[in-house]
PDB file of C-alpha atoms in Angstrom:
ATOM      1  CA  UNK A   1     -85.142 -88.097  70.027  1.00  0.00           C
ATOM      2  CA  UNK A   2     -82.461 -86.362  67.969  1.00  0.00           C
ATOM      3  CA  UNK A   3     -82.243 -82.580  67.873  1.00  0.00           C
ATOM      4  CA  UNK A   4     -83.395 -80.850  64.679  1.00  0.00           C
ATOM      5  CA  UNK A   5     -80.092 -79.059  64.158  1.00  0.00           C
ATOM      6  CA  UNK A   6     -76.524 -79.179  65.383  1.00  0.00           C
ATOM      7  CA  UNK A   7     -76.955 -75.517  66.318  1.00  0.00           C
ATOM      8  CA  UNK A   8     -80.189 -75.686  68.279  1.00  0.00           C
ATOM      9  CA  UNK A   9     -79.920 -75.527  72.035  1.00  0.00           C
ATOM     10  CA  UNK A  10     -82.311 -77.838  73.798  1.00  0.00           C
ATOM     11  CA  UNK A  11     -82.319 -80.502  76.490  1.00  0.00           C
ATOM     12  CA  UNK A  12     -80.474 -82.891  74.172  1.00  0.00           C
ATOM     13  CA  UNK A  13     -77.730 -80.551  72.963  1.00  0.00           C
ATOM     14  CA  UNK A  14     -77.113 -78.567  76.138  1.00  0.00           C
ATOM     15  CA  UNK A  15     -74.506 -79.572  78.657  1.00  0.00           C
ATOM     16  CA  UNK A  16     -75.977 -82.306  80.796  1.00  0.00           C
ATOM     17  CA  UNK A  17     -74.008 -80.858  83.706  1.00  0.00           C
ATOM     18  CA  UNK A  18     -76.052 -77.680  83.287  1.00  0.00           C
ATOM     19  CA  UNK A  19     -79.260 -79.697  83.398  1.00  0.00           C
ATOM     20  CA  UNK A  20     -78.180 -81.256  86.711  1.00  0.00           C
ATOM     21  CA  UNK A  21     -76.826 -78.008  88.140  1.00  0.00           C
ATOM     22  CA  UNK A  22     -78.103 -76.654  91.423  1.00  0.00           C
ATOM     23  CA  UNK A  23     -77.993 -72.935  92.059  1.00  0.00           C
ATOM     24  CA  UNK A  24     -76.434 -72.731  95.510  1.00  0.00           C
ATOM     25  CA  UNK A  25     -75.230 -69.126  95.766  1.00  0.00           C
ATOM     26  CA  UNK A  26     -77.700 -68.700  98.604  1.00  0.00           C
ATOM     27  CA  UNK A  27     -77.683 -72.300  99.713  1.00  0.00           C
ATOM     28  CA  UNK A  28     -75.964 -74.563 102.221  1.00  0.00           C
ATOM     29  CA  UNK A  29     -72.561 -72.865 102.233  1.00  0.00           C
ATOM     30  CA  UNK A  30     -74.042 -69.409 102.803  1.00  0.00           C
ATOM     31  CA  UNK A  31     -76.332 -70.682 105.560  1.00  0.00           C
ATOM     32  CA  UNK A  32     -73.297 -72.169 107.338  1.00  0.00           C
ATOM     33  CA  UNK A  33     -71.300 -68.969 106.798  1.00  0.00           C
ATOM     34  CA  UNK A  34     -74.138 -66.929 108.303  1.00  0.00           C
ATOM     35  CA  UNK A  35     -74.185 -69.232 111.325  1.00  0.00           C
ATOM     36  CA  UNK A  36     -70.420 -68.827 111.789  1.00  0.00           C
ATOM     37  CA  UNK A  37     -70.757 -65.060 111.436  1.00  0.00           C
ATOM     38  CA  UNK A  38     -73.462 -65.096 114.126  1.00  0.00           C
ATOM     39  CA  UNK A  39     -70.905 -66.835 116.393  1.00  0.00           C
ATOM     40  CA  UNK A  40     -68.518 -63.927 115.831  1.00  0.00           C
ATOM     41  CA  UNK A  41     -66.295 -65.548 113.200  1.00  0.00           C
ATOM     42  CA  UNK A  42     -65.004 -63.299 110.423  1.00  0.00           C
ATOM     43  CA  UNK A  43     -66.481 -64.344 107.083  1.00  0.00           C
ATOM     44  CA  UNK A  44     -65.444 -63.055 103.676  1.00  0.00           C
ATOM     45  CA  UNK A  45     -68.362 -63.655 101.339  1.00  0.00           C
ATOM     46  CA  UNK A  46     -66.954 -64.416  97.907  1.00  0.00           C
ATOM     47  CA  UNK A  47     -70.037 -66.172  96.571  1.00  0.00           C
ATOM     48  CA  UNK A  48     -71.850 -63.078  95.342  1.00  0.00           C
ATOM     49  CA  UNK A  49     -69.526 -61.904  92.589  1.00  0.00           C
ATOM     50  CA  UNK A  50     -68.845 -58.550  94.198  1.00  0.00           C
ATOM     51  CA  UNK A  51     -65.071 -58.085  93.956  1.00  0.00           C
ATOM     52  CA  UNK A  52     -65.177 -54.584  95.441  1.00  0.00           C
ATOM     53  CA  UNK A  53     -66.558 -56.035  98.675  1.00  0.00           C
ATOM     54  CA  UNK A  54     -63.341 -58.006  99.108  1.00  0.00           C
ATOM     55  CA  UNK A  55     -61.013 -55.130  98.251  1.00  0.00           C
ATOM     56  CA  UNK A  56     -60.507 -55.252  94.471  1.00  0.00           C
ATOM     57  CA  UNK A  57     -60.096 -51.781  93.042  1.00  0.00           C
ATOM     58  CA  UNK A  58     -62.565 -50.801  90.308  1.00  0.00           C
ATOM     59  CA  UNK A  59     -61.372 -51.391  86.739  1.00  0.00           C
ATOM     60  CA  UNK A  60     -61.099 -47.867  85.355  1.00  0.00           C
ATOM     61  CA  UNK A  61     -61.190 -48.798  81.648  1.00  0.00           C
ATOM     62  CA  UNK A  62     -64.723 -50.239  81.784  1.00  0.00           C
ATOM     63  CA  UNK A  63     -66.050 -47.376  83.877  1.00  0.00           C
ATOM     64  CA  UNK A  64     -64.601 -44.839  81.478  1.00  0.00           C
ATOM     65  CA  UNK A  65     -66.053 -46.595  78.423  1.00  0.00           C
ATOM     66  CA  UNK A  66     -69.452 -46.807  80.111  1.00  0.00           C
ATOM     67  CA  UNK A  67     -69.302 -43.127  81.049  1.00  0.00           C
ATOM     68  CA  UNK A  68     -68.679 -42.194  77.408  1.00  0.00           C
ATOM     69  CA  UNK A  69     -71.536 -44.449  76.302  1.00  0.00           C
ATOM     70  CA  UNK A  70     -73.896 -42.780  78.785  1.00  0.00           C
ATOM     71  CA  UNK A  71     -72.868 -39.162  78.135  1.00  0.00           C
ATOM     72  CA  UNK A  72     -74.501 -37.226  75.321  1.00  0.00           C
ATOM     73  CA  UNK A  73     -72.129 -37.446  72.333  1.00  0.00           C
ATOM     74  CA  UNK A  74     -71.431 -33.704  72.333  1.00  0.00           C
ATOM     75  CA  UNK A  75     -70.181 -33.965  75.927  1.00  0.00           C
ATOM     76  CA  UNK A  76     -68.249 -37.176  75.323  1.00  0.00           C
ATOM     77  CA  UNK A  77     -66.999 -38.919  72.194  1.00  0.00           C
ATOM     78  CA  UNK A  78     -67.731 -35.969  69.896  1.00  0.00           C
ATOM     79  CA  UNK A  79     -66.277 -33.342  72.229  1.00  0.00           C
ATOM     80  CA  UNK A  80     -63.133 -31.708  70.832  1.00  0.00           C
ATOM     81  CA  UNK A  81     -61.447 -31.935  74.264  1.00  0.00           C
ATOM     82  CA  UNK A  82     -62.132 -35.647  74.779  1.00  0.00           C
ATOM     83  CA  UNK A  83     -58.528 -36.708  74.150  1.00  0.00           C
ATOM     84  CA  UNK A  84     -57.373 -34.700  77.159  1.00  0.00           C
ATOM     85  CA  UNK A  85     -59.874 -36.419  79.462  1.00  0.00           C
ATOM     86  CA  UNK A  86     -59.862 -40.057  78.303  1.00  0.00           C
ATOM     87  CA  UNK A  87     -57.276 -42.460  76.829  1.00  0.00           C
ATOM     88  CA  UNK A  88     -57.524 -43.092  73.072  1.00  0.00           C
ATOM     89  CA  UNK A  89     -58.438 -46.793  73.475  1.00  0.00           C
ATOM     90  CA  UNK A  90     -61.336 -45.852  75.758  1.00  0.00           C
ATOM     91  CA  UNK A  91     -62.677 -43.332  73.242  1.00  0.00           C
ATOM     92  CA  UNK A  92     -62.296 -45.805  70.363  1.00  0.00           C
ATOM     93  CA  UNK A  93     -64.168 -48.551  72.225  1.00  0.00           C
ATOM     94  CA  UNK A  94     -66.911 -46.152  73.358  1.00  0.00           C
ATOM     95  CA  UNK A  95     -67.462 -45.040  69.754  1.00  0.00           C
ATOM     96  CA  UNK A  96     -67.785 -48.695  68.664  1.00  0.00           C
ATOM     97  CA  UNK A  97     -70.179 -49.460  71.508  1.00  0.00           C
ATOM     98  CA  UNK A  98     -72.345 -46.377  70.908  1.00  0.00           C
ATOM     99  CA  UNK A  99     -72.678 -47.416  67.265  1.00  0.00           C
ATOM    100  CA  UNK A 100     -73.740 -50.927  68.335  1.00  0.00           C
ATOM    101  CA  UNK A 101     -76.166 -49.604  70.969  1.00  0.00           C
ATOM    102  CA  UNK A 102     -77.830 -47.263  68.490  1.00  0.00           C
ATOM    103  CA  UNK A 103     -79.522 -43.897  68.877  1.00  0.00           C
ATOM    104  CA  UNK A 104     -81.808 -44.969  71.749  1.00  0.00           C
ATOM    105  CA  UNK A 105     -78.800 -45.126  74.070  1.00  0.00           C
ATOM    106  CA  UNK A 106     -77.909 -47.256  77.065  1.00  0.00           C
ATOM    107  CA  UNK A 107     -81.216 -46.737  78.858  1.00  0.00           C
ATOM    108  CA  UNK A 108     -83.348 -48.384  76.192  1.00  0.00           C
ATOM    109  CA  UNK A 109     -84.535 -51.964  76.029  1.00  0.00           C
ATOM    110  CA  UNK A 110     -82.603 -54.288  73.725  1.00  0.00           C
ATOM    111  CA  UNK A 111     -83.076 -57.686  72.161  1.00  0.00           C
ATOM    112  CA  UNK A 112     -83.710 -60.124  75.024  1.00  0.00           C
ATOM    113  CA  UNK A 113     -80.462 -61.937  74.194  1.00  0.00           C
ATOM    114  CA  UNK A 114     -78.474 -58.703  74.256  1.00  0.00           C
ATOM    115  CA  UNK A 115     -77.135 -56.419  71.554  1.00  0.00           C
ATOM    116  CA  UNK A 116     -76.004 -58.427  68.522  1.00  0.00           C
ATOM    117  CA  UNK A 117     -72.621 -56.697  68.106  1.00  0.00           C
ATOM    118  CA  UNK A 118     -71.807 -57.490  71.744  1.00  0.00           C
ATOM    119  CA  UNK A 119     -72.854 -61.115  71.243  1.00  0.00           C
ATOM    120  CA  UNK A 120     -70.564 -61.228  68.189  1.00  0.00           C
ATOM    121  CA  UNK A 121     -67.692 -59.965  70.373  1.00  0.00           C
ATOM    122  CA  UNK A 122     -68.416 -62.710  72.917  1.00  0.00           C
ATOM    123  CA  UNK A 123     -68.673 -65.340  70.179  1.00  0.00           C
ATOM    124  CA  UNK A 124     -65.340 -64.243  68.690  1.00  0.00           C
ATOM    125  CA  UNK A 125     -63.707 -64.390  72.119  1.00  0.00           C
ATOM    126  CA  UNK A 126     -65.055 -67.902  72.808  1.00  0.00           C
ATOM    127  CA  UNK A 127     -64.055 -69.091  69.341  1.00  0.00           C
ATOM    128  CA  UNK A 128     -60.490 -67.837  69.784  1.00  0.00           C
ATOM    129  CA  UNK A 129     -60.194 -69.087  73.368  1.00  0.00           C
ATOM    130  CA  UNK A 130     -61.752 -72.516  72.890  1.00  0.00           C
ATOM    131  CA  UNK A 131     -60.903 -73.169  69.234  1.00  0.00           C
ATOM    132  CA  UNK A 132     -64.568 -74.055  68.736  1.00  0.00           C
ATOM    133  CA  UNK A 133     -66.958 -71.915  66.718  1.00  0.00           C
ATOM    134  CA  UNK A 134     -69.382 -69.983  68.908  1.00  0.00           C
ATOM    135  CA  UNK A 135     -72.563 -68.724  67.245  1.00  0.00           C
ATOM    136  CA  UNK A 136     -73.810 -65.247  68.280  1.00  0.00           C
ATOM    137  CA  UNK A 137     -77.459 -66.301  67.995  1.00  0.00           C
ATOM    138  CA  UNK A 138     -76.790 -68.944  70.676  1.00  0.00           C
ATOM    139  CA  UNK A 139     -75.371 -66.400  73.119  1.00  0.00           C
ATOM    140  CA  UNK A 140     -77.492 -64.777  75.817  1.00  0.00           C
ATOM    141  CA  UNK A 141     -76.070 -61.823  77.740  1.00  0.00           C
ATOM    142  CA  UNK A 142     -77.291 -61.180  81.270  1.00  0.00           C
ATOM    143  CA  UNK A 143     -76.792 -58.620  84.018  1.00  0.00           C
ATOM    144  CA  UNK A 144     -75.178 -61.131  86.353  1.00  0.00           C
ATOM    145  CA  UNK A 145     -74.996 -64.788  87.242  1.00  0.00           C
ATOM    146  CA  UNK A 146     -78.263 -64.842  89.188  1.00  0.00           C
ATOM    147  CA  UNK A 147     -80.203 -63.391  86.264  1.00  0.00           C
ATOM    148  CA  UNK A 148     -78.556 -65.768  83.792  1.00  0.00           C
ATOM    149  CA  UNK A 149     -79.287 -68.814  85.918  1.00  0.00           C
ATOM    150  CA  UNK A 150     -82.907 -67.748  86.387  1.00  0.00           C
ATOM    151  CA  UNK A 151     -83.226 -67.409  82.614  1.00  0.00           C
ATOM    152  CA  UNK A 152     -81.780 -70.891  82.041  1.00  0.00           C
ATOM    153  CA  UNK A 153     -83.811 -72.598  84.743  1.00  0.00           C
TER     154      UNK A 153
END
């Protein structure tokens, strides 16, 4: 059967590789690594997406933007002293993100696909990178690979 629309995502239009995918982040390779670790071998687990565990320093920009999104506006983006505490690009991005998040703040539930303005940012990035139009309504944001894969499967 043919899909109803070129823009609908279903078993016919999705990547067939995705349909055949197996989620092995906790599978065969990890089981073998655990066995080697039990034998005293040094193992560096890079399968879990935790770059800090393997020595990458935290990316300050994102932490600063998030801090300004979490702080009450009068203590953060609307504070007259903010320019002395945070770089201008951080403040600018935090203001944009706070506007997209809305008055409920970062602790509130959002659309199950994620905040629309953020999905538009992702769609624009994909469109520019891949030279193929990405549609924000087809984008689902997740809090990590495991969550995203669970949602898809």
